[in-house]
XYZ file of C-alpha atoms in Angstrom:
312
model
C -26.842 -65.135 -52.524
C -29.201 -65.791 -50.032
C -27.172 -65.237 -47.237
C -25.326 -61.865 -49.198
C -28.851 -60.843 -49.712
C -29.503 -60.890 -45.374
C -26.064 -59.548 -44.777
C -27.227 -56.641 -46.879
C -30.296 -56.534 -45.456
C -29.085 -56.488 -41.564
C -27.304 -53.995 -42.443
C -29.401 -51.557 -43.830
C -31.307 -52.195 -40.694
C -28.494 -51.621 -38.375
C -28.257 -48.218 -40.837
C -31.536 -46.915 -40.643
C -31.492 -47.530 -37.027
C -28.037 -45.533 -35.945
C -30.335 -43.293 -38.259
C -33.111 -42.821 -36.249
C -31.367 -43.135 -32.637
C -29.792 -40.243 -33.638
C -32.015 -37.671 -34.967
C -33.846 -38.807 -32.367
C -30.290 -37.768 -30.207
C -30.581 -34.072 -31.921
C -34.648 -33.940 -31.650
C -33.772 -34.862 -27.584
C -30.393 -32.115 -26.912
C -32.453 -28.647 -29.721
C -35.924 -29.936 -27.026
C -33.768 -28.585 -24.507
C -33.622 -25.345 -22.595
C -30.419 -23.471 -23.383
C -28.442 -22.649 -20.308
C -28.757 -19.055 -18.705
C -27.066 -17.360 -16.884
C -26.364 -18.082 -13.803
C -28.928 -17.675 -11.142
C -27.100 -14.774 -9.262
C -26.656 -12.243 -12.391
C -30.397 -12.594 -13.477
C -31.273 -9.612 -12.080
C -28.502 -7.881 -10.748
C -26.267 -6.121 -13.809
C -23.246 -6.440 -10.658
C -21.754 -9.211 -8.608
C -24.249 -9.598 -5.259
C -20.852 -8.732 -3.123
C -21.616 -5.762 -4.626
C -24.623 -4.719 -1.829
C -22.406 -5.558 1.077
C -19.514 -3.780 -0.161
C -20.979 -1.304 -1.220
C -22.599 0.409 2.543
C -18.563 -1.067 4.091
C -17.259 1.679 1.534
C -19.588 4.206 2.747
C -18.426 3.561 6.516
C -15.162 3.610 5.749
C -15.332 6.834 3.800
C -16.978 8.714 6.361
C -13.799 10.044 8.804
C -11.828 11.099 4.930
C -15.605 12.842 4.212
C -16.212 15.018 7.284
C -12.698 15.939 7.849
C -13.366 17.147 3.428
C -15.630 19.383 5.139
C -14.977 20.235 8.050
C -11.850 21.773 6.393
C -14.414 24.526 4.582
C -16.603 25.398 7.171
C -15.401 28.511 9.984
C -14.558 27.371 13.495
C -17.828 28.702 14.929
C -19.824 26.067 12.282
C -16.957 23.388 13.589
C -17.583 23.987 17.545
C -20.951 24.580 17.235
C -23.313 22.273 19.623
C -25.003 20.193 18.231
C -22.359 19.844 15.429
C -23.222 20.729 11.973
C -23.153 17.964 9.004
C -23.523 20.122 5.955
C -21.111 22.989 5.369
C -23.823 26.610 5.506
C -21.088 27.901 3.014
C -17.637 27.313 1.386
C -15.628 29.130 3.526
C -11.129 28.789 2.726
C -10.019 30.630 6.005
C -8.499 27.570 7.222
C -6.738 27.153 4.042
C -5.137 31.313 3.886
C -4.046 29.774 7.816
C -2.433 26.858 6.851
C -0.947 28.031 3.696
C -0.009 32.017 4.411
C 1.901 29.639 7.325
C 5.540 30.834 6.856
C 6.592 27.541 8.284
C 4.319 25.418 6.248
C 6.100 25.170 3.014
C 8.997 23.892 4.352
C 7.213 21.162 6.474
C 5.752 20.416 3.391
C 9.558 19.917 2.281
C 10.862 18.883 5.350
C 8.250 15.712 5.169
C 8.938 14.667 1.143
C 12.500 15.388 1.656
C 12.664 11.900 4.523
C 9.667 9.981 3.166
C 11.399 10.116 -0.515
C 15.073 9.941 1.118
C 13.486 6.340 2.397
C 11.278 5.590 0.270
C 14.419 5.115 -2.264
C 17.003 3.078 0.440
C 13.812 0.804 0.855
C 13.881 0.537 -2.600
C 17.905 0.153 -3.091
C 18.808 -1.919 0.429
C 15.460 -3.935 0.563
C 16.428 -4.923 -3.013
C 19.868 -6.236 -2.137
C 18.634 -7.509 1.247
C 16.195 -9.740 0.410
C 17.902 -11.185 -3.574
C 20.610 -13.075 -0.486
C 17.346 -14.754 1.587
C 16.015 -15.834 -2.018
C 19.305 -16.692 -3.693
C 22.615 -16.908 -2.175
C 22.873 -19.942 1.060
C 25.467 -19.243 3.964
C 26.016 -20.378 6.897
C 23.199 -19.033 9.235
C 21.308 -17.544 6.869
C 17.824 -19.165 7.851
C 18.500 -18.104 11.483
C 19.861 -14.287 9.972
C 15.873 -14.386 8.280
C 13.992 -16.039 11.692
C 15.726 -13.220 13.640
C 14.738 -10.213 11.319
C 11.187 -11.106 11.094
C 10.559 -11.181 14.803
C 12.570 -7.503 14.735
C 8.648 -6.637 13.516
C 7.160 -8.091 16.907
C 9.184 -5.566 19.612
C 6.565 -2.417 19.243
C 8.261 0.767 18.682
C 7.972 2.408 22.215
C 10.874 -0.186 23.738
C 13.606 0.639 20.926
C 12.737 4.309 21.545
C 15.381 4.813 23.764
C 17.866 3.402 22.681
C 17.007 4.654 18.736
C 16.988 8.326 20.421
C 20.511 6.788 22.129
C 22.802 5.797 18.775
C 20.788 9.015 17.124
C 21.749 11.368 20.318
C 25.958 10.054 19.496
C 25.340 10.381 16.172
C 24.863 13.859 16.798
C 21.820 13.160 13.887
C 19.020 14.524 17.295
C 17.243 17.610 15.711
C 18.288 17.333 12.810
C 16.802 15.327 9.395
C 18.702 13.075 10.031
C 17.611 11.493 13.049
C 14.587 10.785 10.568
C 15.705 9.430 7.788
C 18.512 6.783 9.240
C 16.398 5.358 11.549
C 14.102 4.505 8.459
C 17.407 4.032 5.656
C 15.738 -0.497 6.369
C 12.927 -1.685 7.294
C 12.385 -5.828 7.084
C 9.259 -5.707 6.128
C 10.891 -4.489 2.724
C 13.410 -6.730 2.803
C 11.123 -9.518 3.858
C 8.370 -8.623 1.275
C 10.420 -8.732 -1.110
C 12.206 -11.585 -0.758
C 9.509 -13.606 -1.157
C 8.822 -12.107 -4.646
C 11.983 -13.738 -5.656
C 11.065 -16.554 -4.380
C 8.067 -16.476 -6.774
C 10.345 -16.146 -9.827
C 12.283 -19.239 -12.046
C 15.438 -19.575 -11.677
C 15.666 -20.584 -15.915
C 15.940 -16.469 -16.084
C 18.890 -15.347 -13.992
C 20.608 -19.036 -15.190
C 20.111 -17.807 -18.313
C 22.273 -14.995 -17.328
C 25.040 -16.581 -15.705
C 26.136 -18.145 -18.035
C 26.493 -15.714 -20.534
C 28.634 -13.402 -17.626
C 26.307 -12.157 -15.970
C 27.316 -10.650 -12.085
C 25.053 -11.705 -9.651
C 24.193 -7.406 -9.167
C 24.014 -7.088 -12.883
C 21.681 -9.919 -13.225
C 19.250 -8.063 -9.688
C 19.694 -4.516 -11.195
C 18.641 -5.882 -15.135
C 16.487 -9.073 -15.076
C 15.115 -9.105 -11.341
C 13.986 -6.126 -11.133
C 12.642 -5.129 -13.690
C 10.567 -8.281 -13.405
C 9.584 -7.090 -9.544
C 7.362 -3.907 -10.419
C 4.715 -5.292 -8.462
C 6.880 -5.887 -5.620
C 8.752 -2.257 -5.351
C 5.540 -0.255 -5.680
C 3.689 -1.796 -2.619
C 7.635 -0.778 -0.658
C 7.603 2.217 -2.002
C 3.871 2.964 -1.220
C 4.149 1.578 1.560
C 7.372 3.270 3.462
C 5.770 6.681 1.904
C 3.351 6.151 3.886
C 4.887 4.757 6.911
C 7.476 7.378 6.843
C 4.242 10.942 6.273
C 2.568 9.934 8.394
C 5.096 9.420 11.647
C 4.467 11.716 13.983
C 6.110 10.270 17.558
C 9.373 9.920 16.419
C 9.375 12.857 15.119
C 7.908 14.315 17.712
C 10.921 12.502 20.487
C 13.662 13.192 18.376
C 12.703 17.294 17.112
C 12.534 20.549 18.596
C 13.391 23.006 16.738
C 10.911 24.364 15.028
C 12.526 24.330 11.331
C 12.904 20.610 10.989
C 9.743 20.037 11.443
C 7.396 17.068 9.738
C 3.738 17.960 8.650
C 2.107 16.053 10.676
C 5.015 17.506 13.754
C 3.824 20.883 12.233
C -0.047 20.763 12.566
C 0.284 20.325 15.889
C 1.230 23.624 16.732
C -2.210 25.225 15.980
C -3.075 23.077 18.861
C -3.183 25.816 21.793
C -3.796 25.045 25.380
C -7.074 27.662 24.645
C -7.381 28.019 21.377
C -7.981 25.199 18.740
C -7.809 27.265 14.604
C -9.991 23.644 13.983
C -10.501 25.052 10.054
C -6.797 25.239 9.792
C -6.359 21.463 11.424
C -9.277 20.716 8.933
C -7.968 21.947 6.260
C -3.866 20.717 6.760
C -4.741 16.858 7.476
C -6.568 17.152 3.804
C -3.374 18.220 2.322
C -1.537 16.000 4.239
C -4.065 13.258 3.680
C -3.709 14.194 -0.240
C 0.250 13.259 -1.485
C -0.779 9.764 0.259
C -3.504 9.484 -1.371
C -3.066 9.141 -4.233
C 0.575 7.618 -4.252
C -2.286 4.311 -2.750
C -4.495 4.931 -5.810
C -2.024 4.628 -8.508
C -0.153 2.293 -7.614
C -3.555 -0.278 -5.999
C -2.798 -2.390 -9.375
C 0.567 -2.565 -8.127
C -0.152 -3.345 -4.486
C -2.629 -6.556 -5.051
C -0.299 -7.803 -6.941
C 2.371 -8.167 -5.339
C 0.070 -8.967 -2.233
C -1.123 -12.412 -4.174
C 2.548 -13.035 -6.785
C 4.070 -12.575 -2.541
C 2.096 -15.928 -1.216
C 3.258 -17.931 -3.716
C 6.003 -19.447 -1.998
C 7.253 -19.839 1.260
């Protein structure tokens, strides 16, 4: 009886001590101050990095802003020294001069045709080449890939004359074909799509092969729908490069009916007199398609760049 009472008192004292310790722990936790927001966000409703990025964005946007303002100035205001920082009024004479030029719609159509064909061919041929390098192992595949990537380091000035001779042999000089054929596929498109294809799981393709799909059906029905970010990036960069190209059209095109926009805008600059308002207005019209294309594909562009570097 004495032992039983002793054990009972011992268990009661231990339970009381444990309950008191738990109460004291709970009190200390309640007395501890709650964790507040990160210290950098207490006095700013946005990231502190925006304080650095906002001025940099403004600096990079200054040329575009100046281009837009100059397009609504008169030639006298543009040529004045010191130059006017703000137009005294909106003068649309430059836009009327550009849009009233009978050849400007033709130049716009030529640039659009060349750019659209280059984008479509790079998406198709780049996808085929990138998928072959990513999933197929054949003799010398790595050597061919290395040689292809090495061509990206060769400046265009070294390949300009050989390209011109090839186009001349094909009879394409002074036609839009001379602008389209060299841009049908680029090593960058093949490499970027290959890198993105490597990041996709093979299990999806293996399941399709078990169901009897060929490689082409797997590519067009499974792989390409999953590769929209990479395809958007290739499309935007190809469109940007082809649309803004001036050097090669200047060499390959002689007749004004085959001019692109970039080449046609040079006709507004004469030896003794230049229609600067028309040049600025034409550049605004030329920049708009590229700017809109990049803004629409910005999210896919960033996603593609981050995904294509996962595997080497």
